[in-house]
């Protein structure tokens, strides 16, 4: 076997004397050499010679450089037969493999490690190795162009390249196979010009070629660490469903139950995501989130996010005390048709990913997952049935908004009157209150009256951009108001406290003017 840093003897001109048309050229390194051997096996096994030799000439010189050959200038005007070219390819394959396949110890060691994590079959390991090589040997695209559009021909090429039977190739490359579900190979089995079924995530290919495979780096590629919560569970109302959720997750995490999925839904700005972060902190669990944007700030499709989630589930399967947050899941579970700008009917969410895969994931995922969305109106009932618990979040109560305002706008940052105005803005999301505090601390206005005006203006602008009203449901009380001076029967403060946990109540106040 050749070592990783070894190259074949490129100066060897040991071609048959009756074939003076070609000469060997340098092959840069073991990865390129491995690619050349794979390409030669594909060309020979799938009998692609007639696609390369057209009317007595080589169709594409890049194909020759891929396998370590070039046409001699003196032979460029001579007619080349298919059988002659086949003989040349056979000789070149024998020449490149006479000392065996190159040793790619790092790659093979790393693939074996991820293979154990993902429980890959021998065929899938072989296909993954080929995919990594293809991703690093640019000229390989020229081989795939020879039979573009014919999926069975592609399977045949892969079969001969890695030496496994056609059925195993199809299983390894299938949309429902481990390599695609884990997001290692790109989704779909498209085989069109410039696109082939072995295309893989470039960052994963880089990790597999690294000196050692690092699961943590791969996890950072598919997940992001959840930020610390700005609220605690004590800030949320004492609801039965929340209490049940806390108890259920404690048991599920301790017992390492599979298929634990929680759905939290409700209008934008009701504090769903912040609640999940506070819940994870309360449970003492490490929370990771499936990102909605890539490193460039561009949105990630629901299909790709789900594949990242699937890979993360496999990577974290043996870990304890982990929770996953999958936010904005409408593009995963949604099933309603929509109309594109070009008048085409599109299907969303689960129709692209596949119902079977989604259902299987919801029944067997090893890491408890909390799925968050604004609306479930387009969700297929088959998905909704598979959630252990579903919680609806409505607009935050006044008491909750008061706790958020007091937490972020504490001390003398703004006056009591200004705080009351913010609390009274029912449509102001908790996240906006946190941002208001950040703006005020950045502006550092010396006078409280100025900070009051700035806080109320930032709130008004935030509501305006969301198309919401800044008007309060009722006039805020002045800071000197004290209900202790009210003469009521029964005690109005105790009555209000008792009713605070109910969704609705009516009180009739009567007495002299």
Tab-separated table of C-alpha atoms in Angstrom:
chain	number	residue	atom	x	y	z
A	1	UNK	CA	0.000	0.000	0.000
A	2	UNK	CA	1.177	3.536	-0.695
A	3	UNK	CA	1.504	5.853	2.292
A	4	UNK	CA	-0.561	9.045	2.367
A	5	UNK	CA	2.419	11.213	1.478
A	6	UNK	CA	3.621	8.940	-1.296
A	7	UNK	CA	2.995	9.282	-5.038
A	8	UNK	CA	3.352	6.836	-7.910
A	9	UNK	CA	6.422	6.868	-10.121
A	10	UNK	CA	5.097	9.395	-12.609
A	11	UNK	CA	8.251	9.244	-14.679
A	12	UNK	CA	7.536	5.649	-15.629
A	13	UNK	CA	6.851	5.370	-19.340
A	14	UNK	CA	6.034	1.684	-19.151
A	15	UNK	CA	3.196	1.880	-21.671
A	16	UNK	CA	3.080	-0.840	-24.319
A	17	UNK	CA	5.403	-0.024	-27.220
A	18	UNK	CA	2.554	-0.468	-29.696
A	19	UNK	CA	0.664	2.370	-27.985
A	20	UNK	CA	2.800	5.483	-28.504
A	21	UNK	CA	-0.186	7.832	-28.399
A	22	UNK	CA	-0.231	8.592	-24.647
A	23	UNK	CA	2.201	9.310	-21.855
A	24	UNK	CA	1.721	9.398	-18.079
A	25	UNK	CA	1.534	12.739	-16.265
A	26	UNK	CA	2.033	13.633	-12.613
A	27	UNK	CA	-0.788	12.858	-10.161
A	28	UNK	CA	-0.623	15.175	-7.168
A	29	UNK	CA	-0.941	13.168	-3.995
A	30	UNK	CA	-2.799	10.092	-2.749
A	31	UNK	CA	-6.297	11.633	-2.927
A	32	UNK	CA	-5.871	12.488	-6.611
A	33	UNK	CA	-4.375	9.045	-7.202
A	34	UNK	CA	-7.316	7.369	-5.474
A	35	UNK	CA	-9.668	9.466	-7.620
A	36	UNK	CA	-7.820	8.353	-10.760
A	37	UNK	CA	-8.194	4.681	-9.793
A	38	UNK	CA	-11.879	5.095	-8.995
A	39	UNK	CA	-12.405	6.847	-12.353
A	40	UNK	CA	-10.563	4.131	-14.278
A	41	UNK	CA	-12.630	1.417	-12.620
A	42	UNK	CA	-15.830	3.263	-13.502
A	43	UNK	CA	-14.783	3.774	-17.128
A	44	UNK	CA	-13.694	0.162	-17.509
A	45	UNK	CA	-16.530	-1.481	-15.593
A	46	UNK	CA	-19.363	0.620	-17.024
A	47	UNK	CA	-17.790	0.488	-20.519
A	48	UNK	CA	-17.760	4.233	-21.033
A	49	UNK	CA	-15.050	4.167	-23.713
A	50	UNK	CA	-17.505	4.810	-26.534
A	51	UNK	CA	-18.625	7.973	-24.715
A	52	UNK	CA	-15.047	9.245	-24.455
A	53	UNK	CA	-13.796	8.408	-27.961
A	54	UNK	CA	-15.859	10.169	-30.613
A	55	UNK	CA	-14.967	9.987	-34.303
A	56	UNK	CA	-11.483	8.791	-33.526
A	57	UNK	CA	-10.586	11.540	-31.040
A	58	UNK	CA	-10.736	12.039	-27.283
A	59	UNK	CA	-13.907	13.892	-26.350
A	60	UNK	CA	-12.470	15.716	-23.324
A	61	UNK	CA	-8.741	16.030	-22.478
A	62	UNK	CA	-9.689	16.617	-18.802
A	63	UNK	CA	-10.728	12.967	-18.608
A	64	UNK	CA	-7.192	11.960	-19.546
A	65	UNK	CA	-5.567	14.221	-16.941
A	66	UNK	CA	-7.963	12.799	-14.318
A	67	UNK	CA	-6.518	9.305	-14.851
A	68	UNK	CA	-2.916	10.507	-15.192
A	69	UNK	CA	-2.485	10.525	-18.952
A	70	UNK	CA	-2.060	12.972	-21.788
A	71	UNK	CA	-2.151	12.577	-25.570
A	72	UNK	CA	1.190	12.978	-27.292
A	73	UNK	CA	1.279	15.925	-29.730
A	74	UNK	CA	2.362	13.590	-32.531
A	75	UNK	CA	-0.769	11.466	-32.060
A	76	UNK	CA	-3.369	14.234	-32.026
A	77	UNK	CA	-4.146	13.865	-35.730
A	78	UNK	CA	-4.227	10.073	-35.691
A	79	UNK	CA	-7.483	8.159	-35.486
A	80	UNK	CA	-8.067	6.323	-32.211
A	81	UNK	CA	-10.367	3.303	-32.055
A	82	UNK	CA	-12.489	2.427	-29.040
A	83	UNK	CA	-10.667	-0.880	-28.566
A	84	UNK	CA	-7.294	0.895	-28.614
A	85	UNK	CA	-8.472	3.343	-25.971
A	86	UNK	CA	-9.888	0.518	-23.877
A	87	UNK	CA	-6.487	-1.171	-23.960
A	88	UNK	CA	-4.784	2.063	-22.875
A	89	UNK	CA	-7.181	2.464	-19.946
A	90	UNK	CA	-6.637	-1.138	-18.883
A	91	UNK	CA	-2.865	-0.663	-18.910
A	92	UNK	CA	-3.086	2.576	-16.950
A	93	UNK	CA	-5.296	0.985	-14.284
A	94	UNK	CA	-2.796	-1.877	-13.920
A	95	UNK	CA	0.052	0.621	-13.684
A	96	UNK	CA	-1.596	2.772	-10.986
A	97	UNK	CA	-2.727	-0.185	-8.881
A	98	UNK	CA	0.378	-2.368	-9.145
A	99	UNK	CA	1.335	-1.315	-5.590
A	100	UNK	CA	-2.278	-1.442	-4.376
A	101	UNK	CA	-4.719	1.316	-3.536
A	102	UNK	CA	-3.205	4.378	-1.843
A	103	UNK	CA	-3.419	4.394	1.935
A	104	UNK	CA	-5.683	7.183	3.178
A	105	UNK	CA	-5.347	6.356	6.858
A	106	UNK	CA	-6.809	9.573	8.207
A	107	UNK	CA	-9.848	9.439	5.978
A	108	UNK	CA	-10.468	5.746	6.572
A	109	UNK	CA	-10.058	6.128	10.337
A	110	UNK	CA	-12.447	9.103	10.462
A	111	UNK	CA	-15.029	7.421	8.224
A	112	UNK	CA	-14.879	4.307	10.421
A	113	UNK	CA	-15.565	6.496	13.469
A	114	UNK	CA	-18.548	8.318	11.979
A	115	UNK	CA	-19.705	4.980	10.555
A	116	UNK	CA	-19.934	3.581	14.081
A	117	UNK	CA	-21.836	6.639	15.296
A	118	UNK	CA	-24.343	6.562	12.427
A	119	UNK	CA	-24.391	2.747	12.228
A	120	UNK	CA	-23.424	2.790	8.551
A	121	UNK	CA	-23.277	-0.419	6.555
A	122	UNK	CA	-20.091	-1.507	4.758
A	123	UNK	CA	-21.610	-0.321	1.484
A	124	UNK	CA	-22.429	3.100	2.958
A	125	UNK	CA	-18.874	3.438	4.286
A	126	UNK	CA	-17.511	2.637	0.799
A	127	UNK	CA	-19.880	5.120	-0.858
A	128	UNK	CA	-18.995	7.811	1.696
A	129	UNK	CA	-15.281	7.309	0.994
A	130	UNK	CA	-15.936	7.705	-2.721
A	131	UNK	CA	-18.032	10.841	-2.088
A	132	UNK	CA	-15.191	12.473	-0.135
A	133	UNK	CA	-12.716	11.705	-2.922
A	134	UNK	CA	-15.113	13.031	-5.563
A	135	UNK	CA	-15.544	16.250	-3.565
A	136	UNK	CA	-11.788	16.835	-3.687
A	137	UNK	CA	-11.063	15.742	-7.281
A	138	UNK	CA	-12.635	18.422	-9.434
A	139	UNK	CA	-12.132	16.645	-12.775
A	140	UNK	CA	-14.325	13.768	-11.563
A	141	UNK	CA	-17.334	15.736	-12.789
A	142	UNK	CA	-16.235	14.901	-16.339
A	143	UNK	CA	-16.795	11.188	-15.698
A	144	UNK	CA	-20.302	11.798	-14.379
A	145	UNK	CA	-21.169	13.897	-17.418
A	146	UNK	CA	-20.687	10.853	-19.641
A	147	UNK	CA	-24.025	9.325	-18.616
A	148	UNK	CA	-25.807	12.316	-17.165
A	149	UNK	CA	-29.559	11.881	-16.623
A	150	UNK	CA	-29.443	8.097	-16.405
A	151	UNK	CA	-29.651	7.158	-12.734
A	152	UNK	CA	-29.126	3.428	-13.300
A	153	UNK	CA	-25.950	4.220	-15.228
A	154	UNK	CA	-24.759	6.285	-12.279
A	155	UNK	CA	-25.398	3.372	-9.922
A	156	UNK	CA	-23.426	1.169	-12.302
A	157	UNK	CA	-20.465	3.569	-12.233
A	158	UNK	CA	-20.451	3.659	-8.430
A	159	UNK	CA	-20.795	-0.126	-8.285
A	160	UNK	CA	-17.681	-0.645	-10.402
A	161	UNK	CA	-15.797	2.185	-8.694
A	162	UNK	CA	-16.063	0.801	-5.159
A	163	UNK	CA	-16.713	-2.872	-5.943
A	164	UNK	CA	-20.113	-3.460	-4.340
A	165	UNK	CA	-23.304	-4.891	-5.819
A	166	UNK	CA	-25.926	-2.607	-7.449
A	167	UNK	CA	-28.602	-3.227	-4.795
A	168	UNK	CA	-26.261	-2.069	-2.003
A	169	UNK	CA	-25.327	1.015	-4.043
A	170	UNK	CA	-28.974	1.995	-4.432
A	171	UNK	CA	-29.652	1.472	-0.716
A	172	UNK	CA	-26.597	3.531	0.247
A	173	UNK	CA	-27.621	6.404	-2.032
A	174	UNK	CA	-31.385	6.255	-1.385
A	175	UNK	CA	-33.236	9.329	-0.133
A	176	UNK	CA	-34.217	7.404	2.989
A	177	UNK	CA	-30.708	6.046	3.582
A	178	UNK	CA	-28.504	7.014	6.530
A	179	UNK	CA	-26.123	9.184	4.495
A	180	UNK	CA	-28.877	11.465	3.203
A	181	UNK	CA	-30.934	11.472	6.376
A	182	UNK	CA	-27.883	12.526	8.331
A	183	UNK	CA	-27.283	15.422	5.943
A	184	UNK	CA	-23.883	14.102	4.821
A	185	UNK	CA	-24.953	13.620	1.208
A	186	UNK	CA	-27.045	16.361	-0.348
A	187	UNK	CA	-30.808	15.666	-0.496
A	188	UNK	CA	-32.420	13.966	-3.455
A	189	UNK	CA	-31.198	11.666	-6.181
A	190	UNK	CA	-30.990	14.282	-8.903
A	191	UNK	CA	-28.633	13.390	-11.746
A	192	UNK	CA	-28.615	16.287	-14.156
A	193	UNK	CA	-25.868	18.333	-15.767
A	194	UNK	CA	-23.615	19.723	-13.033
A	195	UNK	CA	-25.364	17.745	-10.303
A	196	UNK	CA	-24.934	14.143	-9.129
A	197	UNK	CA	-26.098	11.942	-6.214
A	198	UNK	CA	-22.638	11.857	-4.546
A	199	UNK	CA	-22.581	15.588	-3.776
A	200	UNK	CA	-21.903	16.071	-0.084
A	201	UNK	CA	-21.654	18.763	2.553
A	202	UNK	CA	-18.242	20.357	1.996
A	203	UNK	CA	-17.573	21.085	5.671
A	204	UNK	CA	-18.232	17.463	6.592
A	205	UNK	CA	-15.814	16.340	3.854
A	206	UNK	CA	-13.178	18.656	5.347
A	207	UNK	CA	-13.744	17.208	8.827
A	208	UNK	CA	-13.393	13.664	7.500
A	209	UNK	CA	-10.023	14.566	5.952
A	210	UNK	CA	-8.735	16.192	9.167
A	211	UNK	CA	-5.965	14.530	11.240
A	212	UNK	CA	-8.647	13.231	13.614
A	213	UNK	CA	-12.421	13.265	13.556
A	214	UNK	CA	-13.879	15.745	16.052
A	215	UNK	CA	-17.521	15.198	16.953
A	216	UNK	CA	-17.676	18.566	18.703
A	217	UNK	CA	-16.707	20.448	15.544
A	218	UNK	CA	-19.288	18.491	13.551
A	219	UNK	CA	-21.934	19.284	16.176
A	220	UNK	CA	-21.081	22.982	15.935
A	221	UNK	CA	-21.644	22.662	12.207
A	222	UNK	CA	-25.206	21.360	12.598
A	223	UNK	CA	-26.262	22.961	15.915
A	224	UNK	CA	-25.711	26.162	17.847
A	225	UNK	CA	-25.412	26.498	21.601
A	226	UNK	CA	-28.506	28.081	23.108
A	227	UNK	CA	-27.885	31.424	24.843
A	228	UNK	CA	-28.532	31.757	28.550
A	229	UNK	CA	-32.163	32.602	29.393
A	230	UNK	CA	-33.046	36.108	30.525
A	231	UNK	CA	-35.997	34.792	32.575
A	232	UNK	CA	-36.518	31.944	35.016
A	233	UNK	CA	-39.388	29.513	35.421
A	234	UNK	CA	-40.565	31.606	38.388
A	235	UNK	CA	-41.371	34.364	35.913
A	236	UNK	CA	-43.964	32.201	34.162
A	237	UNK	CA	-47.511	31.615	35.414
A	238	UNK	CA	-48.249	28.528	37.496
A	239	UNK	CA	-50.128	26.576	34.804
A	240	UNK	CA	-50.971	22.895	35.008
A	241	UNK	CA	-49.627	22.172	31.505
A	242	UNK	CA	-46.289	23.838	32.330
A	243	UNK	CA	-46.050	21.905	35.586
A	244	UNK	CA	-46.792	18.633	33.746
A	245	UNK	CA	-44.189	19.455	31.108
A	246	UNK	CA	-41.450	20.037	33.692
A	247	UNK	CA	-42.222	16.785	35.494
A	248	UNK	CA	-42.497	14.778	32.261
A	249	UNK	CA	-39.181	16.001	30.887
A	250	UNK	CA	-37.391	15.298	34.151
A	251	UNK	CA	-38.559	11.687	34.000
A	252	UNK	CA	-37.865	11.339	30.252
A	253	UNK	CA	-34.324	12.704	30.527
A	254	UNK	CA	-33.485	10.536	33.528
A	255	UNK	CA	-34.922	7.380	31.928
A	256	UNK	CA	-33.417	8.273	28.513
A	257	UNK	CA	-36.714	7.664	26.774
A	258	UNK	CA	-36.873	7.714	22.984
A	259	UNK	CA	-39.429	9.567	20.894
A	260	UNK	CA	-39.941	12.415	23.392
A	261	UNK	CA	-41.256	15.424	21.461
A	262	UNK	CA	-43.006	18.526	22.796
A	263	UNK	CA	-44.868	21.052	20.626
A	264	UNK	CA	-45.130	24.687	21.745
A	265	UNK	CA	-47.156	27.005	19.564
A	266	UNK	CA	-48.587	30.502	19.784
A	267	UNK	CA	-48.471	33.939	18.191
A	268	UNK	CA	-45.207	35.776	17.605
A	269	UNK	CA	-43.905	37.553	20.656
A	270	UNK	CA	-45.507	35.346	23.294
A	271	UNK	CA	-42.114	34.257	24.684
A	272	UNK	CA	-42.035	30.648	23.439
A	273	UNK	CA	-38.330	30.406	22.665
A	274	UNK	CA	-37.311	32.189	25.859
A	275	UNK	CA	-39.538	29.807	27.812
A	276	UNK	CA	-37.736	26.769	26.359
A	277	UNK	CA	-34.369	28.239	27.351
A	278	UNK	CA	-35.610	28.924	30.888
A	279	UNK	CA	-37.065	25.403	31.066
A	280	UNK	CA	-33.787	23.760	30.010
A	281	UNK	CA	-31.918	25.795	32.617
A	282	UNK	CA	-34.446	24.774	35.265
A	283	UNK	CA	-33.992	21.103	34.337
A	284	UNK	CA	-30.211	21.384	34.420
A	285	UNK	CA	-30.066	20.252	30.772
A	286	UNK	CA	-27.726	21.397	28.041
A	287	UNK	CA	-29.840	22.991	25.306
A	288	UNK	CA	-28.762	23.152	21.671
A	289	UNK	CA	-30.721	24.763	18.854
A	290	UNK	CA	-31.089	23.881	15.190
A	291	UNK	CA	-30.003	27.118	13.459
A	292	UNK	CA	-32.327	28.975	11.109
A	293	UNK	CA	-29.484	30.814	9.310
A	294	UNK	CA	-26.091	29.763	7.985
A	295	UNK	CA	-22.774	31.465	8.740
A	296	UNK	CA	-23.493	34.042	6.008
A	297	UNK	CA	-26.859	34.992	7.506
A	298	UNK	CA	-28.842	33.317	4.733
A	299	UNK	CA	-31.929	31.294	5.730
A	300	UNK	CA	-31.577	27.513	5.831
A	301	UNK	CA	-34.334	25.432	4.255
A	302	UNK	CA	-36.560	23.298	6.450
A	303	UNK	CA	-35.315	20.174	4.703
A	304	UNK	CA	-31.649	20.952	5.383
A	305	UNK	CA	-32.438	21.923	8.993
A	306	UNK	CA	-34.215	18.610	9.502
A	307	UNK	CA	-31.211	16.734	8.133
A	308	UNK	CA	-28.944	18.652	10.525
A	309	UNK	CA	-31.327	17.718	13.321
A	310	UNK	CA	-31.208	14.056	12.290
A	311	UNK	CA	-27.390	14.040	12.264
A	312	UNK	CA	-27.323	15.776	15.670
A	313	UNK	CA	-29.662	13.134	17.105
A	314	UNK	CA	-27.197	10.438	16.047
A	315	UNK	CA	-24.168	12.318	17.369
A	316	UNK	CA	-25.804	13.025	20.740
A	317	UNK	CA	-27.492	9.635	21.170
A	318	UNK	CA	-25.031	8.461	23.816
A	319	UNK	CA	-24.969	11.767	25.713
A	320	UNK	CA	-26.979	12.424	28.883
A	321	UNK	CA	-28.939	15.488	29.927
A	322	UNK	CA	-29.304	17.036	26.467
A	323	UNK	CA	-32.312	18.858	25.008
A	324	UNK	CA	-32.813	20.094	21.451
A	325	UNK	CA	-34.813	23.129	20.351
A	326	UNK	CA	-36.200	23.174	16.802
A	327	UNK	CA	-37.685	26.638	16.293
A	328	UNK	CA	-39.765	27.878	13.332
A	329	UNK	CA	-40.866	24.390	12.300
A	330	UNK	CA	-43.667	25.454	9.945
A	331	UNK	CA	-41.437	24.701	6.927
A	332	UNK	CA	-40.889	21.150	8.223
A	333	UNK	CA	-44.357	20.014	9.321
A	334	UNK	CA	-46.488	22.260	7.113
A	335	UNK	CA	-48.413	20.407	4.420
A	336	UNK	CA	-50.526	23.035	2.685
A	337	UNK	CA	-49.940	23.869	-0.958
A	338	UNK	CA	-48.787	27.365	-1.776
A	339	UNK	CA	-48.583	29.378	-4.969
A	340	UNK	CA	-45.158	30.505	-6.138
A	341	UNK	CA	-44.573	33.878	-7.875
A	342	UNK	CA	-44.484	31.963	-11.170
A	343	UNK	CA	-47.921	30.403	-10.719
A	344	UNK	CA	-46.582	26.974	-9.798
A	345	UNK	CA	-48.136	25.017	-6.945
A	346	UNK	CA	-45.539	24.137	-4.364
A	347	UNK	CA	-45.674	21.687	-1.495
A	348	UNK	CA	-43.996	22.531	1.767
A	349	UNK	CA	-42.509	20.882	4.813
A	350	UNK	CA	-43.122	17.184	5.279
A	351	UNK	CA	-43.992	16.618	1.612
A	352	UNK	CA	-40.364	17.349	0.683
A	353	UNK	CA	-38.800	15.472	3.589
A	354	UNK	CA	-41.107	12.472	3.524
A	355	UNK	CA	-43.881	11.534	5.928
A	356	UNK	CA	-42.381	8.171	6.746
A	357	UNK	CA	-39.063	9.670	7.775
A	358	UNK	CA	-40.732	12.416	9.833
A	359	UNK	CA	-43.010	9.977	11.639
A	360	UNK	CA	-40.170	7.552	12.305
A	361	UNK	CA	-38.066	10.388	13.733
A	362	UNK	CA	-40.848	11.537	16.042
A	363	UNK	CA	-41.189	7.996	17.352
A	364	UNK	CA	-37.516	7.143	17.858
A	365	UNK	CA	-35.364	10.266	18.373
A	366	UNK	CA	-33.041	9.585	21.348
A	367	UNK	CA	-32.717	13.232	22.462
A	368	UNK	CA	-35.877	14.954	23.794
A	369	UNK	CA	-36.844	17.747	21.423
A	370	UNK	CA	-39.025	20.819	21.818
A	371	UNK	CA	-40.546	22.035	18.567
A	372	UNK	CA	-41.665	25.676	18.444
A	373	UNK	CA	-43.879	27.425	15.902
A	374	UNK	CA	-46.340	30.283	15.555
A	375	UNK	CA	-49.187	28.318	13.987
A	376	UNK	CA	-50.161	24.658	13.603
A	377	UNK	CA	-53.018	25.308	11.170
A	378	UNK	CA	-51.158	23.703	8.237
A	379	UNK	CA	-49.752	20.724	10.159
A	380	UNK	CA	-50.757	17.236	9.126
A	381	UNK	CA	-52.740	15.497	11.877
A	382	UNK	CA	-50.412	12.483	11.554
A	383	UNK	CA	-47.589	14.614	12.961
A	384	UNK	CA	-49.649	16.273	15.695
A	385	UNK	CA	-50.668	12.885	17.097
A	386	UNK	CA	-47.037	12.009	17.757
A	387	UNK	CA	-46.278	14.825	20.196
A	388	UNK	CA	-46.329	13.778	23.846
A	389	UNK	CA	-47.515	17.232	24.966
A	390	UNK	CA	-48.688	20.327	23.091
A	391	UNK	CA	-48.729	23.719	24.816
A	392	UNK	CA	-50.309	26.878	23.452
A	393	UNK	CA	-48.774	30.217	24.399
A	394	UNK	CA	-51.019	33.239	24.233
A	395	UNK	CA	-50.190	36.882	24.785
A	396	UNK	CA	-48.289	37.414	28.050
A	397	UNK	CA	-50.349	38.562	31.008
A	398	UNK	CA	-49.795	41.912	32.647
A	399	UNK	CA	-48.099	40.237	35.599
A	400	UNK	CA	-45.683	38.460	33.239
A	401	UNK	CA	-44.924	41.672	31.345
A	402	UNK	CA	-44.329	43.398	34.680
A	403	UNK	CA	-41.728	40.762	35.633
A	404	UNK	CA	-39.970	41.113	32.270
A	405	UNK	CA	-39.917	44.922	32.517
A	406	UNK	CA	-38.649	44.831	36.110
A	407	UNK	CA	-35.922	42.339	35.182
A	408	UNK	CA	-34.529	44.249	32.203
A	409	UNK	CA	-35.330	47.842	33.144
A	410	UNK	CA	-34.368	47.607	36.775
A	411	UNK	CA	-33.150	50.288	39.169
A	412	UNK	CA	-33.502	53.908	38.107
A	413	UNK	CA	-33.092	53.256	34.382
A	414	UNK	CA	-36.646	54.518	33.748
A	415	UNK	CA	-39.383	55.843	36.014
A	416	UNK	CA	-42.237	53.838	37.512
A	417	UNK	CA	-44.664	55.701	35.228
A	418	UNK	CA	-42.687	54.717	32.111
A	419	UNK	CA	-42.485	51.107	33.286
A	420	UNK	CA	-46.247	51.068	33.756
A	421	UNK	CA	-46.732	52.340	30.205
A	422	UNK	CA	-44.565	49.530	28.805
A	423	UNK	CA	-46.376	46.922	30.890
A	424	UNK	CA	-49.696	48.226	29.594
A	425	UNK	CA	-48.624	47.703	25.952
A	426	UNK	CA	-50.247	44.285	25.523
A	427	UNK	CA	-48.808	43.701	22.053
A	428	UNK	CA	-45.195	44.431	23.034
A	429	UNK	CA	-43.216	41.124	22.908
A	430	UNK	CA	-40.940	40.250	25.846
A	431	UNK	CA	-37.953	40.144	23.482
A	432	UNK	CA	-38.585	43.780	22.543
A	433	UNK	CA	-38.415	44.796	26.196
A	434	UNK	CA	-34.955	43.251	26.420
A	435	UNK	CA	-33.879	45.162	23.296
A	436	UNK	CA	-35.238	48.425	24.720
A	437	UNK	CA	-32.993	47.972	27.740
A	438	UNK	CA	-30.013	47.366	25.432
A	439	UNK	CA	-30.717	50.566	23.470
A	440	UNK	CA	-31.040	52.663	26.640
A	441	UNK	CA	-27.791	51.353	28.073
A	442	UNK	CA	-26.041	52.066	24.791
A	443	UNK	CA	-27.400	55.638	24.579
A	444	UNK	CA	-26.476	56.429	28.224
A	445	UNK	CA	-28.739	59.472	28.448
A	446	UNK	CA	-27.976	61.176	31.799
A	447	UNK	CA	-31.554	62.206	32.687
A	448	UNK	CA	-34.316	59.758	33.572
A	449	UNK	CA	-36.924	61.843	31.754
A	450	UNK	CA	-34.926	61.460	28.529
A	451	UNK	CA	-34.581	57.718	29.105
A	452	UNK	CA	-38.353	57.489	29.653
A	453	UNK	CA	-39.034	59.155	26.303
A	454	UNK	CA	-36.455	56.983	24.553
A	455	UNK	CA	-37.863	53.753	26.018
A	456	UNK	CA	-41.409	54.609	24.948
A	457	UNK	CA	-40.237	55.677	21.474
A	458	UNK	CA	-38.225	52.458	20.923
A	459	UNK	CA	-41.300	50.490	22.023
A	460	UNK	CA	-43.535	52.446	19.661
A	461	UNK	CA	-41.150	51.885	16.730
A	462	UNK	CA	-40.883	48.160	17.520
A	463	UNK	CA	-44.654	47.797	17.504
A	464	UNK	CA	-44.981	49.902	14.372
A	465	UNK	CA	-42.597	47.742	12.350
A	466	UNK	CA	-44.590	44.654	13.451
A	467	UNK	CA	-47.869	46.305	12.420
A	468	UNK	CA	-49.114	46.433	16.000
A	469	UNK	CA	-50.695	49.147	18.076
A	470	UNK	CA	-48.826	50.911	20.862
A	471	UNK	CA	-52.063	51.851	22.582
A	472	UNK	CA	-52.601	50.404	26.036
A	473	UNK	CA	-55.697	48.441	26.915
A	474	UNK	CA	-56.249	50.862	29.755
A	475	UNK	CA	-54.616	53.945	31.181
A	476	UNK	CA	-51.614	53.071	33.374
A	477	UNK	CA	-51.893	53.838	37.060
A	478	UNK	CA	-49.792	56.678	38.471
A	479	UNK	CA	-46.859	55.609	40.611
A	480	UNK	CA	-48.462	56.943	43.814
A	481	UNK	CA	-51.584	54.779	43.423
A	482	UNK	CA	-52.047	52.384	46.373
A	483	UNK	CA	-55.068	49.991	46.520
A	484	UNK	CA	-54.667	49.832	50.302
A	485	UNK	CA	-56.603	53.091	50.497
A	486	UNK	CA	-59.615	51.562	48.749
A	487	UNK	CA	-62.597	50.727	50.961
A	488	UNK	CA	-64.071	47.575	49.393
A	489	UNK	CA	-65.807	44.469	50.596
A	490	UNK	CA	-64.315	41.939	49.947
A	491	UNK	CA	-60.667	43.039	49.844
A	492	UNK	CA	-59.974	44.060	46.222
A	493	UNK	CA	-56.263	43.151	46.341
A	494	UNK	CA	-56.960	39.607	47.513
A	495	UNK	CA	-59.716	39.255	44.928
A	496	UNK	CA	-57.397	40.376	42.132
A	497	UNK	CA	-54.702	37.949	43.280
A	498	UNK	CA	-57.175	35.076	43.337
A	499	UNK	CA	-58.394	35.838	39.812
A	500	UNK	CA	-54.935	36.374	38.294
A	501	UNK	CA	-54.542	32.716	37.326
A	502	UNK	CA	-57.821	32.601	35.378
A	503	UNK	CA	-58.133	33.337	31.687
A	504	UNK	CA	-61.162	35.623	32.108
A	505	UNK	CA	-63.181	37.198	34.871
A	506	UNK	CA	-65.709	39.996	35.328
A	507	UNK	CA	-65.915	42.263	38.363
A	508	UNK	CA	-68.711	44.769	38.967
A	509	UNK	CA	-67.632	47.781	41.058
A	510	UNK	CA	-70.376	49.967	42.431
A	511	UNK	CA	-70.711	52.707	45.030
A	512	UNK	CA	-71.350	56.417	45.384
A	513	UNK	CA	-69.569	58.883	43.080
